[in-house]
Short mmCIF file of C-alpha atoms in Angstrom, two decimals:
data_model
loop_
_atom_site.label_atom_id
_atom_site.label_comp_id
_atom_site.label_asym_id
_atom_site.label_seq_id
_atom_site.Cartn_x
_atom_site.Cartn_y
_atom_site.Cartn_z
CA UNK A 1 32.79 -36.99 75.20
CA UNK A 2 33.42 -40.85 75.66
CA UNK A 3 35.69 -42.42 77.95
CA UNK A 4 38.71 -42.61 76.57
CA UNK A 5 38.65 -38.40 75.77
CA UNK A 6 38.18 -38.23 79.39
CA UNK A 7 41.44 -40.43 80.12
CA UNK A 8 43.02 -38.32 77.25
CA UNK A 9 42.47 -35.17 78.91
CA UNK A 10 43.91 -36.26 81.88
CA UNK A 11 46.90 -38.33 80.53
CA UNK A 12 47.78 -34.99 79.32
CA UNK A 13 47.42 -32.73 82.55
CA UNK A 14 48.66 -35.00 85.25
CA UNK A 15 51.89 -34.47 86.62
CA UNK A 16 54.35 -38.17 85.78
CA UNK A 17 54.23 -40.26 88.64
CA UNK A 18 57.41 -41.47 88.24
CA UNK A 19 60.54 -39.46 89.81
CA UNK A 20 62.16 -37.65 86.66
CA UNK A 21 65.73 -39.36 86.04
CA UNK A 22 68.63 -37.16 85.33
CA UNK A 23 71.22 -37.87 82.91
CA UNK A 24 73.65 -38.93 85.66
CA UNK A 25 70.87 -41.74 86.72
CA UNK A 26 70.62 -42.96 82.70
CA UNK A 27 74.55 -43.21 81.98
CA UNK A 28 74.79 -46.40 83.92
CA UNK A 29 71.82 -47.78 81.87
CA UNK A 30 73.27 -48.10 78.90
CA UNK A 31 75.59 -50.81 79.87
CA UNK A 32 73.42 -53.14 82.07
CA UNK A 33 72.33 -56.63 80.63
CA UNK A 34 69.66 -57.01 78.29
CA UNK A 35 67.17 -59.47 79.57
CA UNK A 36 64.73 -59.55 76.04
CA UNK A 37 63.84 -62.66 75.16
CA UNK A 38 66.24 -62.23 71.34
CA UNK A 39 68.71 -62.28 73.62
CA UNK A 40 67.72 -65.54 75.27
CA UNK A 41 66.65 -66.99 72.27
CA UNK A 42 70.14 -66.04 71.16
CA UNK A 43 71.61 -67.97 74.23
CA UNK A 44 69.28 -71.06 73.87
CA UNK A 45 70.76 -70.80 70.04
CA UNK A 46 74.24 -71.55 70.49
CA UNK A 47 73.52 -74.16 73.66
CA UNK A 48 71.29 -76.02 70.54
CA UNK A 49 74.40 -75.60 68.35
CA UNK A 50 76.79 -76.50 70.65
CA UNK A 51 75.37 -79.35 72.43
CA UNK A 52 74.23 -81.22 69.14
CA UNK A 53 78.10 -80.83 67.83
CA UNK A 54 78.86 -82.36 70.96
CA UNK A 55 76.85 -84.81 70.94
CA UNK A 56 77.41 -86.06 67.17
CA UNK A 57 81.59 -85.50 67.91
CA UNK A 58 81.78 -87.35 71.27
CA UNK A 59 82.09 -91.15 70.23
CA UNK A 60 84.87 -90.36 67.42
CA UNK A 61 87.25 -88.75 70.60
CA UNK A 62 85.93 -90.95 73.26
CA UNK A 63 86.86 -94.33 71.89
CA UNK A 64 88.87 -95.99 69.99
CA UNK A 65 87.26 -99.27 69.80
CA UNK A 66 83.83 -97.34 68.68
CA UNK A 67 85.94 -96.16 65.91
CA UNK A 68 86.83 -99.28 65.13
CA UNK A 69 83.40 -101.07 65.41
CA UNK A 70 82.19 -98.96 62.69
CA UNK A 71 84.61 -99.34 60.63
CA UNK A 72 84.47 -102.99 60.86
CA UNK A 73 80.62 -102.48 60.09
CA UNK A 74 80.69 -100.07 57.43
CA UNK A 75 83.69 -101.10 56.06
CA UNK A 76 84.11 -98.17 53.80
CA UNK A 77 85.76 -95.45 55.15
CA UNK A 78 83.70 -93.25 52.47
CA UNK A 79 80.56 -93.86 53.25
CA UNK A 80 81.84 -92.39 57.05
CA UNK A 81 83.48 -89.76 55.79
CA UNK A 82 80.55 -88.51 53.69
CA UNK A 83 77.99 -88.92 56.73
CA UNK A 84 80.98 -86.58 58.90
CA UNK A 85 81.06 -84.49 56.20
CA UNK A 86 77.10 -83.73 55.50
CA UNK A 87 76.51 -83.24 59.12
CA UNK A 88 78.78 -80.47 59.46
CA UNK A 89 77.74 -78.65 56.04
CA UNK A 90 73.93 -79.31 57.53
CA UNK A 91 75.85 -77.63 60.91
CA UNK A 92 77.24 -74.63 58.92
CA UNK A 93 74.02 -74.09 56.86
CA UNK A 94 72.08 -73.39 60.09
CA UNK A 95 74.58 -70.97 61.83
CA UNK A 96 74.11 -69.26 58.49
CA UNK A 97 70.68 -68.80 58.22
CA UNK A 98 70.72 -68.24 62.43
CA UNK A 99 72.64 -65.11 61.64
CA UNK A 100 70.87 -64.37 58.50
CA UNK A 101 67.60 -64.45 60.58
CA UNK A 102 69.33 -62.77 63.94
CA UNK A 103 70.20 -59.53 61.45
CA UNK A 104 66.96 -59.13 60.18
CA UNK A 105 65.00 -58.61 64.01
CA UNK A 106 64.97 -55.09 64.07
CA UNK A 107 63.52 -53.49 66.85
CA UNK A 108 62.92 -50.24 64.37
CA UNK A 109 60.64 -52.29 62.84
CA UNK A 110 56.49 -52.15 63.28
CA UNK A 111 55.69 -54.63 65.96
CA UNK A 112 54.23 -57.10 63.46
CA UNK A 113 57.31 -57.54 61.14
CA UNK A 114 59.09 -57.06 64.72
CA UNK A 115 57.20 -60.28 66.09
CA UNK A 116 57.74 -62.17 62.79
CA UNK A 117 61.53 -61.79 62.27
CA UNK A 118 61.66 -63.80 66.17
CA UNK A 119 58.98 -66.22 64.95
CA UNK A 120 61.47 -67.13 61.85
CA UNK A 121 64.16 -67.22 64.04
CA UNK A 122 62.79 -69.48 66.37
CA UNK A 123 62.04 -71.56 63.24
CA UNK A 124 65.29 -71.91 61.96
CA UNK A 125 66.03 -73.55 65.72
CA UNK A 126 63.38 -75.43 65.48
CA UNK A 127 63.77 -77.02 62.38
CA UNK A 128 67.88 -77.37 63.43
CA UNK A 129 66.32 -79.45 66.57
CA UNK A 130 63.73 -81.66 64.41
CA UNK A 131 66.75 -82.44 62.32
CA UNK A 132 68.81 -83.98 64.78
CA UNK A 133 65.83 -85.37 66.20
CA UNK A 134 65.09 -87.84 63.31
CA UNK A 135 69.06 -88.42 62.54
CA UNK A 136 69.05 -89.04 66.20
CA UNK A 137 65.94 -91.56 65.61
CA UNK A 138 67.93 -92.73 62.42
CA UNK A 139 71.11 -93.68 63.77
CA UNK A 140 69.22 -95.62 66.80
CA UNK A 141 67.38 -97.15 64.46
CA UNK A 142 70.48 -98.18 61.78
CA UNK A 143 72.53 -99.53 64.67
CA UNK A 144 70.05 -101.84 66.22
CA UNK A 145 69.88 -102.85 62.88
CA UNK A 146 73.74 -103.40 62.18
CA UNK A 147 73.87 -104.57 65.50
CA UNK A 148 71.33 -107.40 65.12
CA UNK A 149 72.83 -108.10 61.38
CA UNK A 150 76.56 -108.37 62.30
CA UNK A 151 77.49 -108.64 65.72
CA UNK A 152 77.75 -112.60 65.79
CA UNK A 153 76.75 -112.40 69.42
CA UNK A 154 73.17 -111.11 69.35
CA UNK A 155 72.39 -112.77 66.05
CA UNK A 156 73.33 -116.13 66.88
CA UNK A 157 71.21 -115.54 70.19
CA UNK A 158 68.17 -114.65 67.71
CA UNK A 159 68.66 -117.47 65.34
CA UNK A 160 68.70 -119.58 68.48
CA UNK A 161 65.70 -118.47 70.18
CA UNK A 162 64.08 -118.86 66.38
CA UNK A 163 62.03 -116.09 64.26
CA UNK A 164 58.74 -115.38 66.43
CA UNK A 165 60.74 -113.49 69.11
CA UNK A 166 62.03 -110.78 66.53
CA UNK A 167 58.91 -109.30 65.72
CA UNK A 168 58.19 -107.80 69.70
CA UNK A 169 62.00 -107.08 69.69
CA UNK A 170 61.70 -104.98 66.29
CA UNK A 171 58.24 -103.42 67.68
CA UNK A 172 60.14 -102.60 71.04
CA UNK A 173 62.55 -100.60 69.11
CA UNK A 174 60.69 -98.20 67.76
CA UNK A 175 58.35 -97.92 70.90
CA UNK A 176 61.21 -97.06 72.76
CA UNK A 177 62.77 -94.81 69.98
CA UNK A 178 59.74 -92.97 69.26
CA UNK A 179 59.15 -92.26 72.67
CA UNK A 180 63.04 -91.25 73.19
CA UNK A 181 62.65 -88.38 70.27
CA UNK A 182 59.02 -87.46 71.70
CA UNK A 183 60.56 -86.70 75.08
CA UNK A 184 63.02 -84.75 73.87
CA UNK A 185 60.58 -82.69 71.71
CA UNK A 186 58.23 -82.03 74.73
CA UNK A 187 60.96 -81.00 76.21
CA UNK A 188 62.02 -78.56 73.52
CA UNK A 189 58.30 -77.29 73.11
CA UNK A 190 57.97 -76.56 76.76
CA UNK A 191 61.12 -74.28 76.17
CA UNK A 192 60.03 -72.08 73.66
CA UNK A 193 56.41 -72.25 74.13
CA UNK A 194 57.20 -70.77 78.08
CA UNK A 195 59.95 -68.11 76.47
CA UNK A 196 57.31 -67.26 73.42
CA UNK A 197 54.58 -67.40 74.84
CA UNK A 198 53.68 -63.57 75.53
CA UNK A 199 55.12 -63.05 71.74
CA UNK A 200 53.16 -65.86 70.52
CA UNK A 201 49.78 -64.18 72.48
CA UNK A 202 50.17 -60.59 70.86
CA UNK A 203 51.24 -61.64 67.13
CA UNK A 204 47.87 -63.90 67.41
CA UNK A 205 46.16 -61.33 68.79
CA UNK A 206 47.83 -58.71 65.15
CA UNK A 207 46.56 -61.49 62.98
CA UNK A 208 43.06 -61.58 64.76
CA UNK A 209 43.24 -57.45 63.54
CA UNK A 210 43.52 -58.58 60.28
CA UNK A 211 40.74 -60.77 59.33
CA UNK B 1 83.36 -40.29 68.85
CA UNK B 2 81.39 -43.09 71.42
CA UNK B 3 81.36 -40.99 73.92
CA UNK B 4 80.16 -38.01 71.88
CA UNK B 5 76.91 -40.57 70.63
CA UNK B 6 76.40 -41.56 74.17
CA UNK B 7 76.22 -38.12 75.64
CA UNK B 8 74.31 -36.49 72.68
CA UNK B 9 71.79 -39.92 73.03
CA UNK B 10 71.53 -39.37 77.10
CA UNK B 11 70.54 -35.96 76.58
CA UNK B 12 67.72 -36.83 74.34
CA UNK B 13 66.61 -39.33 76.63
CA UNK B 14 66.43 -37.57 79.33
CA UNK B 15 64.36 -34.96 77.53
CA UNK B 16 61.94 -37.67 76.17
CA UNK B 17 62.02 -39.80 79.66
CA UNK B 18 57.98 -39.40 79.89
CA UNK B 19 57.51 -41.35 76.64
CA UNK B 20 58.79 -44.56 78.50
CA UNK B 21 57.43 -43.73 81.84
CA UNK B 22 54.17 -43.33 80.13
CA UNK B 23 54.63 -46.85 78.23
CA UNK B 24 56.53 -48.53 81.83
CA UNK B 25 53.02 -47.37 83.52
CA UNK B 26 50.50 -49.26 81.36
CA UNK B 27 52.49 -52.27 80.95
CA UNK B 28 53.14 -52.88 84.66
CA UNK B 29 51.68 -53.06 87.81
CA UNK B 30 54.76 -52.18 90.43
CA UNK B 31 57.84 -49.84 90.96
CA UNK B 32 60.48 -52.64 90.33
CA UNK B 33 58.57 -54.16 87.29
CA UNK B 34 58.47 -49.82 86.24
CA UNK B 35 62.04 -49.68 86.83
CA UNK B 36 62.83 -52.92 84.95
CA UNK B 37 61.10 -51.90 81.75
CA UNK B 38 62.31 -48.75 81.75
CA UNK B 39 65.68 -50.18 81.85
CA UNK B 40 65.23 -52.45 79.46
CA UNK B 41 63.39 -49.61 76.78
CA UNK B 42 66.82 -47.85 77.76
CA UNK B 43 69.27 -50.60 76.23
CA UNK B 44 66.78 -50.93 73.22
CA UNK B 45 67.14 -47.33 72.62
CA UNK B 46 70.66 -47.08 72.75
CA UNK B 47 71.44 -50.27 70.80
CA UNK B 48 69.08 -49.20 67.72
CA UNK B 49 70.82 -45.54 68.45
CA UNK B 50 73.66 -45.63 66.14
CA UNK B 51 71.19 -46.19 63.12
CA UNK B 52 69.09 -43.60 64.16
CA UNK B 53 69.14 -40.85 61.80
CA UNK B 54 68.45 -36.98 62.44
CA UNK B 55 65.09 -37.04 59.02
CA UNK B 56 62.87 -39.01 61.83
CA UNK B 57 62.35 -36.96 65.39
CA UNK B 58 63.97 -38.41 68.05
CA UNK B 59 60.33 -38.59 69.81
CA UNK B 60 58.39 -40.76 67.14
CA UNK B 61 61.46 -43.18 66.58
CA UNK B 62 61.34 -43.71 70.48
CA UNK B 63 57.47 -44.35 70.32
CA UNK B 64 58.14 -47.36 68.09
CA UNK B 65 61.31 -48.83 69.54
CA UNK B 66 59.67 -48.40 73.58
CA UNK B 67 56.27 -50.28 72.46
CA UNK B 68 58.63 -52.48 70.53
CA UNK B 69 60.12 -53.50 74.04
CA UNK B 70 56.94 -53.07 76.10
CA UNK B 71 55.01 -55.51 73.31
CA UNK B 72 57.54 -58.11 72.29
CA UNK B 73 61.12 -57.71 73.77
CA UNK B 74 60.62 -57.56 76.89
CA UNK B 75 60.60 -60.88 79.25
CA UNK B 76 59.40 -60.07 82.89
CA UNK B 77 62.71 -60.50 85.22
CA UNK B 78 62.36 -62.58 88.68
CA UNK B 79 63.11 -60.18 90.87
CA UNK B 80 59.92 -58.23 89.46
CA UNK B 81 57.70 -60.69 91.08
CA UNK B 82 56.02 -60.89 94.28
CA UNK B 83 56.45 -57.34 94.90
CA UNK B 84 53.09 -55.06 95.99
CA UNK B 85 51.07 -53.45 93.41
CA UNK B 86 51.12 -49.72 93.56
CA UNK B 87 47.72 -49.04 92.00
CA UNK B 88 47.53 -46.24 94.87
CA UNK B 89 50.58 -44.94 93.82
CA UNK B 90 50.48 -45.47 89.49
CA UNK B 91 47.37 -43.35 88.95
CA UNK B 92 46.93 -40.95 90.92
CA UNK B 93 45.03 -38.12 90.41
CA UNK B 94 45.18 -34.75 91.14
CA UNK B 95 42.60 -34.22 93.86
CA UNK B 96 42.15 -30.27 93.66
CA UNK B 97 40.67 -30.64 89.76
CA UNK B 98 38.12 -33.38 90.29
CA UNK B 99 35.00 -34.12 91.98
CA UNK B 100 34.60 -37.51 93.94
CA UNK B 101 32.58 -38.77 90.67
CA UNK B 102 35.51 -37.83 88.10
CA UNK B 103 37.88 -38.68 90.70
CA UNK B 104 36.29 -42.03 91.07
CA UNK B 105 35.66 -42.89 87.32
CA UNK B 106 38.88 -41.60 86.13
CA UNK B 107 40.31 -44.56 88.55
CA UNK B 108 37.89 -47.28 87.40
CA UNK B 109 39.21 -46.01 83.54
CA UNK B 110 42.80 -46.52 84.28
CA UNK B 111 42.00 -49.48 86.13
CA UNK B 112 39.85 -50.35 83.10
CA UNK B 113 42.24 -50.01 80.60
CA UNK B 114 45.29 -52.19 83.02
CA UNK B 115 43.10 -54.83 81.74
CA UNK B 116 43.26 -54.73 78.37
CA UNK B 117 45.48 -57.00 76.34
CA UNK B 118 49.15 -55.76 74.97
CA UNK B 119 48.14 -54.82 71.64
CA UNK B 120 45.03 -52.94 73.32
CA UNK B 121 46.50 -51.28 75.34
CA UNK B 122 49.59 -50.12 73.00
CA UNK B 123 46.42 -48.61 70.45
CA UNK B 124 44.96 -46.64 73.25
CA UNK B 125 48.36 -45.44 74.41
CA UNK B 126 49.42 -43.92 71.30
CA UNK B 127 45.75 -42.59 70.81
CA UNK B 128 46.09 -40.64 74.21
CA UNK B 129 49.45 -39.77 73.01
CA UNK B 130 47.49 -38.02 70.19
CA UNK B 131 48.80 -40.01 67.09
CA UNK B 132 46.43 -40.04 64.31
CA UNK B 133 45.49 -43.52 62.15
CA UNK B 134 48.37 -43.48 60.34
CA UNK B 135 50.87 -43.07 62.79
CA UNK B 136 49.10 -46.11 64.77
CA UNK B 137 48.69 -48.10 61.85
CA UNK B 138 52.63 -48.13 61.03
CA UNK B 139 53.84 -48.42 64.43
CA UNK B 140 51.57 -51.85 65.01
CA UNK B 141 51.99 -52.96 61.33
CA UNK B 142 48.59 -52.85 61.16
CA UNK B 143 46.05 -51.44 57.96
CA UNK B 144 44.63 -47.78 58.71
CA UNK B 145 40.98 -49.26 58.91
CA UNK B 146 41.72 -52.08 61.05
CA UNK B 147 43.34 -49.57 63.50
CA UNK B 148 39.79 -47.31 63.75
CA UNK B 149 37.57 -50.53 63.38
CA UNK B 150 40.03 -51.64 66.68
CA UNK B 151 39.80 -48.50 68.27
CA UNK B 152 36.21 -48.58 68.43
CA UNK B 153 35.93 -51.94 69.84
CA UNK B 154 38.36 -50.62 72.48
CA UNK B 155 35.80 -47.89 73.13
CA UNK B 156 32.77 -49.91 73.32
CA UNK B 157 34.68 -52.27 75.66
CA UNK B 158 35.50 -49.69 77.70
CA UNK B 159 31.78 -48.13 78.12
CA UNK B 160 31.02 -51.76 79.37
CA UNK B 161 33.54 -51.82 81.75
CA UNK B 162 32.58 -48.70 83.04
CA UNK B 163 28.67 -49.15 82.88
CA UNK B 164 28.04 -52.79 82.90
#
């Protein structure tokens, strides 16, 4: 008899530790909070969703002399409009495949295909938050450029001061734009890889089953 | 109609209570952290209840959906922390049946297998719940031979645990 016929035998004798609950005692289960990590991920979902909408709606309400600036450097109200109107289809294309991906966890599921409907789901965030990463980069990127190009201000300052200086000032922003976006993405990874991590362990460990 | 599914699904909980006590037990170390993942196993159960249908037994869908929780769901809540380990209290055995030897290396087992990882531990549960390869194999999403070939790694790890 090994070991584990030994535990059987008494896994099956021994009495349950635990005090046996009656059905009184389980009614007011049902409808306590959830605390599984979907559910979180769920939360952290929407906050994502939410606070990038903010973010990319703030300067059109907050002021009117933004609005104006870039006009005045775009000068096309199209090319504006389009921009405003491919952010939000990129918005509504990732609450749709959120929910797709939010339907298909199914806790009925083998723990495998269990693990791997949260992994994708926690993709689709992902890839939401690298996207508004690099238009984030973009945009900081475009309007130093704009800004250097047409504000008479700064480029008469530079055309003063004569062409050497704008090679540091071009290589300090992207230093400090790269390192703006890496922040933020440590920041992001931290996140998930605390909430995941557990999840992240056992589907490793599933794999490890199958080689 | 709701309150006809929540009293018929209460009732079969509270017949089937021991399958989550039994997975609560291996997967924690203290009465609150017990409490919480039985709690937790609970809301699982009775969220995934309305698409339960009467051609699976009530029993072997709860298996799934209570490892489910004990495996991947569930996320450990603060107040579950810092609170004293009941080893004393988890496995204790019945004293009349057993010698001081099988009294003593029945402990070091269950203490044994508290150390194995998730996954481990959810393939020796549902062995000692007496489901065969193919039972364990779907449950885990695993193949049938990669279950045994684990199981017996499982064994040999215990044996060294046991006689090192």
């Amino acid at each position: 008899m090994d070991e584990l016929d030994i535990l059987k035998k008494d896994w099956n004798t021994t009495k349950p530790d635990h005090k046996k609950l009656t059905v009184n005692d389980i009614y007011p289960m049902l409808h306590k909070k959830s605390s599984s990590i979907v559910k979180t991920l769920f939360y952290i979902s929407i906050a994502e969703l939410v606070f990038w909408i903010i973010i990319n709606t703030i300067p059109y309400f907050c002021s009117a002399e933004y609005n104006a600036k870039l006009e005045a450097i775009y000068q096309n109200d199209a090319v504006i409009v389009a921009i405003t109107i491919f952010g939000y289809a990129i918005i509504a294309l990732f609450i749709y495949l959120l929910y797709k991906s939010y339907k298909s966890i199914s806790v009925t599921d083998s723990a495998k295909k269990l693990m791997e409907s949260i992994i994708r789901t926690r993709k689709v965030i992902k890839y939401y938050v690298l996207y508004n990463l690099i238009m984030a980069g973009t945009s900081i990127m475009v309007g130093f450029y704009y800004a250097i190009h047409n504000d008479p201000d700064i480029s008469n300052k530079l055309a003063a001061s004569g062409s050497s200086k704008m090679l540091p000032i071009i290589a300090f922003l992207i230093l400090f734009t790269s390192l703006f976006i890496f922040g933020i993405w440590l920041f992001y990874k931290l996140i998930y890889g605390l909430l995941l991590k557990r999840l992240n362990r056992n589907y490793t460990e599933l794999k490890k089953l199958e080689l | 109609m709701n309150k006809e599914l929540e009293h018929s699904f209460v009732e079969l909980l509270e017949k089937h209570q021991n399958i989550a006590h039994k997975i609560c037990r291996l997967y924690t170390n203290n009465y609150d952290a017990h409490n919480d993942l039985f709690q937790e196993i609970t809301i699982q159960l009775w969220r995934a209840y309305p698409k339960f249908r009467g051609d699976a037994k009530f029993s072997t869908w709860m298996y799934r959906v209570a490892l489910n929780t004990a495996i991947t769901l569930y996320r450990k809540s603060k107040r579950t922390i810092n609170t004293q380990d009941f080893e004393g209290v988890a496995f204790k055995i019945k004293a009349e049946d057993y010698d001081d030897t099988e009294e003593q290396q029945l402990k070091v087992l269950y203490k044994a297998v508290h150390q194995l990882n998730d996954i481990e531990k959810a393939l020796v549960f549902l062995y000692l719940e007496d489901k065969d390869y193919r039972e364990i194999s779907t449950t885990l999403g695993i193949s049938e031979v990669n279950a045994r070939v684990k199981m017996n790694r499982i064994k040999t790890k215990l044996k060294t645990i046991l006689n090192p």
